[in-house]
């Protein structure tokens, strides 16, 4: 009996060791081997045209897309973070104006739907998102479908055997996006050559939301130009509120998923 127990323990130990070694090997395989790109291959206002490619490249999901748009709207003065609960220091969004872009207006309407006297409160936002879930899913399908059409026209993707695949041009663009994401991921290594102008830091913060690297870029800026978070439209309270609201929408629309692709 005792020897049987030792055998079981030994087997478990070996299994654990094999698992840890496989995990270590998997991490090694995930080391980025592409070319670092120190700027985005597309402008902020063009990102929506490439959503399908970003989804298919596993760079962006639903929450990151929402986070990107919210940060963009804050930077453009469309949304402003305001204190809605002084006791618990809870912030919401005040609506200043609507986006100019028609596609963005569709998404923004789901924010407007939950406003109360011009303020978007968290509870209302969650309730209305749940109520409008099917419609929001249709919006996501629309923005992805629109992106497919644009990418087909620009020959970044093509049809093959009833499915869409990347052309060489599309593969190259995907690599460029991945190179830029890797740059943001390791941005502290490039701090000596970064322009710390408000405009450039705003762009870095907005793209960091798109790629899920918000905390890394924020920390780099905090360590090198902390005054940015008081001087920019993307101040500390706005950045925190943007993250909260994008997560609220993600949890309501895709509680166990990342979105369509």
PDB file of N, CA and C in Angstrom, residues 44 47 51 55 59-76 79 93 104 107-108 111 125 129 136 139-140 143 184 202-218 228-229 234-251 253 258:
ATOM      1  N   UNK A  44      -5.259  57.035 -36.189  1.00  0.00           N
ATOM      2  CA  UNK A  44      -6.310  56.711 -35.223  1.00  0.00           C
ATOM      3  C   UNK A  44      -7.683  56.676 -35.893  1.00  0.00           C
ATOM      4  N   UNK A  47      -8.493  53.374 -37.864  1.00  0.00           N
ATOM      5  CA  UNK A  47      -8.471  52.068 -37.199  1.00  0.00           C
ATOM      6  C   UNK A  47      -9.729  51.254 -37.476  1.00  0.00           C
ATOM      7  N   UNK A  51     -10.548  46.856 -38.444  1.00  0.00           N
ATOM      8  CA  UNK A  51     -10.993  46.052 -37.299  1.00  0.00           C
ATOM      9  C   UNK A  51     -10.975  44.555 -37.606  1.00  0.00           C
ATOM     10  N   UNK A  55      -8.891  41.863 -35.522  1.00  0.00           N
ATOM     11  CA  UNK A  55      -9.553  40.728 -34.874  1.00  0.00           C
ATOM     12  C   UNK A  55      -8.890  39.420 -35.297  1.00  0.00           C
ATOM     13  N   UNK A  59      -5.202  40.566 -32.135  1.00  0.00           N
ATOM     14  CA  UNK A  59      -4.653  41.748 -31.474  1.00  0.00           C
ATOM     15  C   UNK A  59      -5.726  42.532 -30.725  1.00  0.00           C
ATOM     16  N   UNK A  60      -6.958  42.411 -31.188  1.00  0.00           N
ATOM     17  CA  UNK A  60      -8.052  43.218 -30.647  1.00  0.00           C
ATOM     18  C   UNK A  60      -9.265  42.330 -30.397  1.00  0.00           C
ATOM     19  N   UNK A  61      -9.988  42.606 -29.316  1.00  0.00           N
ATOM     20  CA  UNK A  61     -11.271  41.946 -29.056  1.00  0.00           C
ATOM     21  C   UNK A  61     -12.315  43.039 -28.823  1.00  0.00           C
ATOM     22  N   UNK A  62     -13.499  42.645 -28.465  1.00  0.00           N
ATOM     23  CA  UNK A  62     -14.602  43.603 -28.314  1.00  0.00           C
ATOM     24  C   UNK A  62     -14.283  44.675 -27.279  1.00  0.00           C
ATOM     25  N   UNK A  63     -13.810  44.272 -26.097  1.00  0.00           N
ATOM     26  CA  UNK A  63     -13.537  45.262 -25.050  1.00  0.00           C
ATOM     27  C   UNK A  63     -12.453  46.246 -25.465  1.00  0.00           C
ATOM     28  N   UNK A  64     -11.410  45.751 -26.098  1.00  0.00           N
ATOM     29  CA  UNK A  64     -10.327  46.639 -26.518  1.00  0.00           C
ATOM     30  C   UNK A  64     -10.817  47.637 -27.561  1.00  0.00           C
ATOM     31  N   UNK A  65     -11.675  47.173 -28.454  1.00  0.00           N
ATOM     32  CA  UNK A  65     -12.243  48.073 -29.449  1.00  0.00           C
ATOM     33  C   UNK A  65     -13.046  49.184 -28.776  1.00  0.00           C
ATOM     34  N   UNK A  66     -13.878  48.810 -27.799  1.00  0.00           N
ATOM     35  CA  UNK A  66     -14.675  49.801 -27.074  1.00  0.00           C
ATOM     36  C   UNK A  66     -13.765  50.755 -26.316  1.00  0.00           C
ATOM     37  N   UNK A  67     -12.764  50.210 -25.656  1.00  0.00           N
ATOM     38  CA  UNK A  67     -11.814  51.033 -24.894  1.00  0.00           C
ATOM     39  C   UNK A  67     -11.148  52.060 -25.814  1.00  0.00           C
ATOM     40  N   UNK A  68     -10.759  51.618 -27.004  1.00  0.00           N
ATOM     41  CA  UNK A  68     -10.138  52.505 -27.985  1.00  0.00           C
ATOM     42  C   UNK A  68     -11.061  53.670 -28.335  1.00  0.00           C
ATOM     43  N   UNK A  69     -12.322  53.371 -28.651  1.00  0.00           N
ATOM     44  CA  UNK A  69     -13.251  54.431 -29.030  1.00  0.00           C
ATOM     45  C   UNK A  69     -13.510  55.392 -27.874  1.00  0.00           C
ATOM     46  N   UNK A  70     -13.645  54.878 -26.667  1.00  0.00           N
ATOM     47  CA  UNK A  70     -13.900  55.753 -25.515  1.00  0.00           C
ATOM     48  C   UNK A  70     -12.713  56.691 -25.284  1.00  0.00           C
ATOM     49  N   UNK A  71     -11.500  56.177 -25.363  1.00  0.00           N
ATOM     50  CA  UNK A  71     -10.309  57.020 -25.212  1.00  0.00           C
ATOM     51  C   UNK A  71     -10.247  58.071 -26.316  1.00  0.00           C
ATOM     52  N   UNK A  72     -10.584  57.666 -27.516  1.00  0.00           N
ATOM     53  CA  UNK A  72     -10.614  58.594 -28.657  1.00  0.00           C
ATOM     54  C   UNK A  72     -11.624  59.701 -28.415  1.00  0.00           C
ATOM     55  N   UNK A  73     -12.794  59.352 -27.901  1.00  0.00           N
ATOM     56  CA  UNK A  73     -13.835  60.344 -27.648  1.00  0.00           C
ATOM     57  C   UNK A  73     -13.439  61.304 -26.528  1.00  0.00           C
ATOM     58  N   UNK A  74     -12.762  60.813 -25.535  1.00  0.00           N
ATOM     59  CA  UNK A  74     -12.289  61.692 -24.458  1.00  0.00           C
ATOM     60  C   UNK A  74     -11.285  62.687 -25.023  1.00  0.00           C
ATOM     61  N   UNK A  75     -10.372  62.191 -25.826  1.00  0.00           N
ATOM     62  CA  UNK A  75      -9.335  63.042 -26.423  1.00  0.00           C
ATOM     63  C   UNK A  75      -9.952  64.109 -27.322  1.00  0.00           C
ATOM     64  N   UNK A  76     -11.075  63.781 -27.965  1.00  0.00           N
ATOM     65  CA  UNK A  76     -11.738  64.724 -28.875  1.00  0.00           C
ATOM     66  C   UNK A  76     -12.737  65.628 -28.163  1.00  0.00           C
ATOM     67  N   UNK A  79     -16.511  63.094 -24.600  1.00  0.00           N
ATOM     68  CA  UNK A  79     -16.846  62.646 -23.249  1.00  0.00           C
ATOM     69  C   UNK A  79     -15.904  63.281 -22.237  1.00  0.00           C
ATOM     70  N   UNK A  93     -19.479  59.547 -17.005  1.00  0.00           N
ATOM     71  CA  UNK A  93     -19.145  60.394 -18.150  1.00  0.00           C
ATOM     72  C   UNK A  93     -20.219  61.441 -18.389  1.00  0.00           C
ATOM     73  N   UNK A 104     -19.260  55.754 -35.748  1.00  0.00           N
ATOM     74  CA  UNK A 104     -19.031  55.986 -34.323  1.00  0.00           C
ATOM     75  C   UNK A 104     -20.314  56.467 -33.632  1.00  0.00           C
ATOM     76  N   UNK A 107     -22.345  53.526 -32.313  1.00  0.00           N
ATOM     77  CA  UNK A 107     -21.859  53.021 -31.027  1.00  0.00           C
ATOM     78  C   UNK A 107     -22.161  54.020 -29.911  1.00  0.00           C
ATOM     79  N   UNK A 108     -21.973  55.291 -30.202  1.00  0.00           N
ATOM     80  CA  UNK A 108     -22.176  56.330 -29.190  1.00  0.00           C
ATOM     81  C   UNK A 108     -23.631  56.382 -28.721  1.00  0.00           C
ATOM     82  N   UNK A 111     -24.288  54.741 -25.554  1.00  0.00           N
ATOM     83  CA  UNK A 111     -23.874  55.513 -24.388  1.00  0.00           C
ATOM     84  C   UNK A 111     -24.939  56.562 -24.068  1.00  0.00           C
ATOM     85  N   UNK A 125     -25.864  52.430 -17.394  1.00  0.00           N
ATOM     86  CA  UNK A 125     -25.088  51.950 -18.537  1.00  0.00           C
ATOM     87  C   UNK A 125     -25.170  50.429 -18.651  1.00  0.00           C
ATOM     88  N   UNK A 129     -27.225  48.464 -21.576  1.00  0.00           N
ATOM     89  CA  UNK A 129     -26.429  47.589 -22.443  1.00  0.00           C
ATOM     90  C   UNK A 129     -27.032  46.189 -22.487  1.00  0.00           C
ATOM     91  N   UNK A 136     -26.342  45.791 -29.980  1.00  0.00           N
ATOM     92  CA  UNK A 136     -24.898  46.058 -29.888  1.00  0.00           C
ATOM     93  C   UNK A 136     -24.119  44.979 -30.630  1.00  0.00           C
ATOM     94  N   UNK A 139     -24.196  45.846 -34.140  1.00  0.00           N
ATOM     95  CA  UNK A 139     -23.234  46.904 -34.446  1.00  0.00           C
ATOM     96  C   UNK A 139     -21.850  46.307 -34.669  1.00  0.00           C
ATOM     97  N   UNK A 140     -21.461  45.385 -33.790  1.00  0.00           N
ATOM     98  CA  UNK A 140     -20.140  44.758 -33.939  1.00  0.00           C
ATOM     99  C   UNK A 140     -20.040  44.025 -35.275  1.00  0.00           C
ATOM    100  N   UNK A 143     -19.596  46.667 -38.053  1.00  0.00           N
ATOM    101  CA  UNK A 143     -18.280  47.297 -38.166  1.00  0.00           C
ATOM    102  C   UNK A 143     -17.259  46.311 -38.726  1.00  0.00           C
ATOM    103  N   UNK A 184       4.835  49.004 -27.989  1.00  0.00           N
ATOM    104  CA  UNK A 184       4.090  49.507 -26.834  1.00  0.00           C
ATOM    105  C   UNK A 184       4.311  48.611 -25.611  1.00  0.00           C
ATOM    106  N   UNK A 202      -0.848  61.258 -26.062  1.00  0.00           N
ATOM    107  CA  UNK A 202      -2.273  60.966 -26.275  1.00  0.00           C
ATOM    108  C   UNK A 202      -2.430  59.809 -27.251  1.00  0.00           C
ATOM    109  N   UNK A 203      -1.685  59.857 -28.344  1.00  0.00           N
ATOM    110  CA  UNK A 203      -1.771  58.801 -29.358  1.00  0.00           C
ATOM    111  C   UNK A 203      -1.333  57.458 -28.785  1.00  0.00           C
ATOM    112  N   UNK A 204      -0.249  57.475 -28.011  1.00  0.00           N
ATOM    113  CA  UNK A 204       0.234  56.232 -27.401  1.00  0.00           C
ATOM    114  C   UNK A 204      -0.801  55.654 -26.439  1.00  0.00           C
ATOM    115  N   UNK A 205      -1.454  56.507 -25.664  1.00  0.00           N
ATOM    116  CA  UNK A 205      -2.461  56.038 -24.715  1.00  0.00           C
ATOM    117  C   UNK A 205      -3.668  55.451 -25.445  1.00  0.00           C
ATOM    118  N   UNK A 206      -4.095  56.091 -26.510  1.00  0.00           N
ATOM    119  CA  UNK A 206      -5.268  55.605 -27.257  1.00  0.00           C
ATOM    120  C   UNK A 206      -4.970  54.241 -27.891  1.00  0.00           C
ATOM    121  N   UNK A 207      -3.799  54.108 -28.478  1.00  0.00           N
ATOM    122  CA  UNK A 207      -3.431  52.819 -29.071  1.00  0.00           C
ATOM    123  C   UNK A 207      -3.169  51.759 -27.999  1.00  0.00           C
ATOM    124  N   UNK A 208      -2.726  52.181 -26.839  1.00  0.00           N
ATOM    125  CA  UNK A 208      -2.512  51.204 -25.762  1.00  0.00           C
ATOM    126  C   UNK A 208      -3.836  50.580 -25.345  1.00  0.00           C
ATOM    127  N   UNK A 209      -4.914  51.353 -25.416  1.00  0.00           N
ATOM    128  CA  UNK A 209      -6.238  50.811 -25.133  1.00  0.00           C
ATOM    129  C   UNK A 209      -6.657  49.794 -26.182  1.00  0.00           C
ATOM    130  N   UNK A 210      -6.321  50.070 -27.438  1.00  0.00           N
ATOM    131  CA  UNK A 210      -6.678  49.172 -28.535  1.00  0.00           C
ATOM    132  C   UNK A 210      -5.997  47.813 -28.399  1.00  0.00           C
ATOM    133  N   UNK A 211      -4.766  47.822 -27.890  1.00  0.00           N
ATOM    134  CA  UNK A 211      -3.994  46.584 -27.812  1.00  0.00           C
ATOM    135  C   UNK A 211      -3.943  45.969 -26.416  1.00  0.00           C
ATOM    136  N   UNK A 212      -4.708  46.530 -25.488  1.00  0.00           N
ATOM    137  CA  UNK A 212      -4.742  45.956 -24.149  1.00  0.00           C
ATOM    138  C   UNK A 212      -3.464  46.162 -23.358  1.00  0.00           C
ATOM    139  N   UNK A 213      -2.747  47.267 -23.636  1.00  0.00           N
ATOM    140  CA  UNK A 213      -1.472  47.546 -22.963  1.00  0.00           C
ATOM    141  C   UNK A 213      -1.531  48.855 -22.188  1.00  0.00           C
ATOM    142  N   UNK A 214      -2.735  49.201 -21.814  1.00  0.00           N
ATOM    143  CA  UNK A 214      -3.007  50.470 -21.126  1.00  0.00           C
ATOM    144  C   UNK A 214      -2.101  50.686 -19.914  1.00  0.00           C
ATOM    145  N   UNK A 215      -1.988  49.669 -19.041  1.00  0.00           N
ATOM    146  CA  UNK A 215      -1.239  49.824 -17.798  1.00  0.00           C
ATOM    147  C   UNK A 215       0.254  50.012 -18.041  1.00  0.00           C
ATOM    148  N   UNK A 216       0.792  49.350 -19.077  1.00  0.00           N
ATOM    149  CA  UNK A 216       2.226  49.446 -19.382  1.00  0.00           C
ATOM    150  C   UNK A 216       2.585  50.850 -19.856  1.00  0.00           C
ATOM    151  N   UNK A 217       1.802  51.382 -20.786  1.00  0.00           N
ATOM    152  CA  UNK A 217       2.074  52.718 -21.328  1.00  0.00           C
ATOM    153  C   UNK A 217       1.824  53.785 -20.268  1.00  0.00           C
ATOM    154  N   UNK A 218       0.772  53.609 -19.488  1.00  0.00           N
ATOM    155  CA  UNK A 218       0.472  54.568 -18.417  1.00  0.00           C
ATOM    156  C   UNK A 218       1.623  54.643 -17.426  1.00  0.00           C
ATOM    157  N   UNK A 228       1.684  64.877 -17.349  1.00  0.00           N
ATOM    158  CA  UNK A 228       0.792  64.581 -18.477  1.00  0.00           C
ATOM    159  C   UNK A 228      -0.632  64.311 -18.005  1.00  0.00           C
ATOM    160  N   UNK A 229      -0.753  63.611 -16.875  1.00  0.00           N
ATOM    161  CA  UNK A 229      -2.064  63.192 -16.396  1.00  0.00           C
ATOM    162  C   UNK A 229      -2.875  64.345 -15.791  1.00  0.00           C
ATOM    163  N   UNK A 234      -6.832  63.292 -21.524  1.00  0.00           N
ATOM    164  CA  UNK A 234      -6.776  61.930 -20.999  1.00  0.00           C
ATOM    165  C   UNK A 234      -6.106  61.943 -19.622  1.00  0.00           C
ATOM    166  N   UNK A 235      -6.720  62.670 -18.690  1.00  0.00           N
ATOM    167  CA  UNK A 235      -6.162  62.739 -17.342  1.00  0.00           C
ATOM    168  C   UNK A 235      -6.469  61.450 -16.582  1.00  0.00           C
ATOM    169  N   UNK A 236      -5.977  61.367 -15.362  1.00  0.00           N
ATOM    170  CA  UNK A 236      -6.075  60.116 -14.597  1.00  0.00           C
ATOM    171  C   UNK A 236      -7.512  59.651 -14.419  1.00  0.00           C
ATOM    172  N   UNK A 237      -8.401  60.574 -14.043  1.00  0.00           N
ATOM    173  CA  UNK A 237      -9.800  60.166 -13.801  1.00  0.00           C
ATOM    174  C   UNK A 237     -10.480  59.726 -15.088  1.00  0.00           C
ATOM    175  N   UNK A 238     -10.132  60.358 -16.220  1.00  0.00           N
ATOM    176  CA  UNK A 238     -10.715  59.983 -17.509  1.00  0.00           C
ATOM    177  C   UNK A 238     -10.223  58.609 -17.950  1.00  0.00           C
ATOM    178  N   UNK A 239      -8.943  58.347 -17.757  1.00  0.00           N
ATOM    179  CA  UNK A 239      -8.371  57.055 -18.146  1.00  0.00           C
ATOM    180  C   UNK A 239      -8.973  55.924 -17.327  1.00  0.00           C
ATOM    181  N   UNK A 240      -9.096  56.147 -16.031  1.00  0.00           N
ATOM    182  CA  UNK A 240      -9.677  55.113 -15.161  1.00  0.00           C
ATOM    183  C   UNK A 240     -11.138  54.847 -15.521  1.00  0.00           C
ATOM    184  N   UNK A 241     -11.874  55.915 -15.798  1.00  0.00           N
ATOM    185  CA  UNK A 241     -13.292  55.792 -16.127  1.00  0.00           C
ATOM    186  C   UNK A 241     -13.482  55.093 -17.478  1.00  0.00           C
ATOM    187  N   UNK A 242     -12.610  55.382 -18.435  1.00  0.00           N
ATOM    188  CA  UNK A 242     -12.676  54.730 -19.746  1.00  0.00           C
ATOM    189  C   UNK A 242     -12.495  53.224 -19.606  1.00  0.00           C
ATOM    190  N   UNK A 243     -11.564  52.826 -18.766  1.00  0.00           N
ATOM    191  CA  UNK A 243     -11.319  51.396 -18.561  1.00  0.00           C
ATOM    192  C   UNK A 243     -12.523  50.727 -17.906  1.00  0.00           C
ATOM    193  N   UNK A 244     -13.103  51.396 -16.920  1.00  0.00           N
ATOM    194  CA  UNK A 244     -14.268  50.849 -16.216  1.00  0.00           C
ATOM    195  C   UNK A 244     -15.437  50.646 -17.177  1.00  0.00           C
ATOM    196  N   UNK A 245     -15.740  51.647 -17.989  1.00  0.00           N
ATOM    197  CA  UNK A 245     -16.911  51.565 -18.866  1.00  0.00           C
ATOM    198  C   UNK A 245     -16.719  50.557 -19.994  1.00  0.00           C
ATOM    199  N   UNK A 246     -15.504  50.437 -20.496  1.00  0.00           N
ATOM    200  CA  UNK A 246     -15.260  49.432 -21.535  1.00  0.00           C
ATOM    201  C   UNK A 246     -15.398  48.027 -20.956  1.00  0.00           C
ATOM    202  N   UNK A 247     -14.971  47.847 -19.717  1.00  0.00           N
ATOM    203  CA  UNK A 247     -15.129  46.542 -19.059  1.00  0.00           C
ATOM    204  C   UNK A 247     -16.597  46.253 -18.767  1.00  0.00           C
ATOM    205  N   UNK A 248     -17.343  47.277 -18.374  1.00  0.00           N
ATOM    206  CA  UNK A 248     -18.767  47.092 -18.111  1.00  0.00           C
ATOM    207  C   UNK A 248     -19.497  46.623 -19.366  1.00  0.00           C
ATOM    208  N   UNK A 249     -19.166  47.230 -20.501  1.00  0.00           N
ATOM    209  CA  UNK A 249     -19.821  46.833 -21.744  1.00  0.00           C
ATOM    210  C   UNK A 249     -19.388  45.427 -22.142  1.00  0.00           C
ATOM    211  N   UNK A 250     -18.110  45.119 -21.992  1.00  0.00           N
ATOM    212  CA  UNK A 250     -17.617  43.767 -22.305  1.00  0.00           C
ATOM    213  C   UNK A 250     -18.344  42.719 -21.463  1.00  0.00           C
ATOM    214  N   UNK A 251     -18.433  42.950 -20.166  1.00  0.00           N
ATOM    215  CA  UNK A 251     -19.036  41.966 -19.258  1.00  0.00           C
ATOM    216  C   UNK A 251     -20.524  41.766 -19.536  1.00  0.00           C
ATOM    217  N   UNK A 253     -22.041  42.367 -22.687  1.00  0.00           N
ATOM    218  CA  UNK A 253     -22.255  41.850 -24.038  1.00  0.00           C
ATOM    219  C   UNK A 253     -21.580  40.497 -24.247  1.00  0.00           C
ATOM    220  N   UNK A 258     -14.754  37.017 -26.337  1.00  0.00           N
ATOM    221  CA  UNK A 258     -13.983  38.193 -26.703  1.00  0.00           C
ATOM    222  C   UNK A 258     -14.542  38.909 -27.916  1.00  0.00           C
TER     223      UNK A 258
END
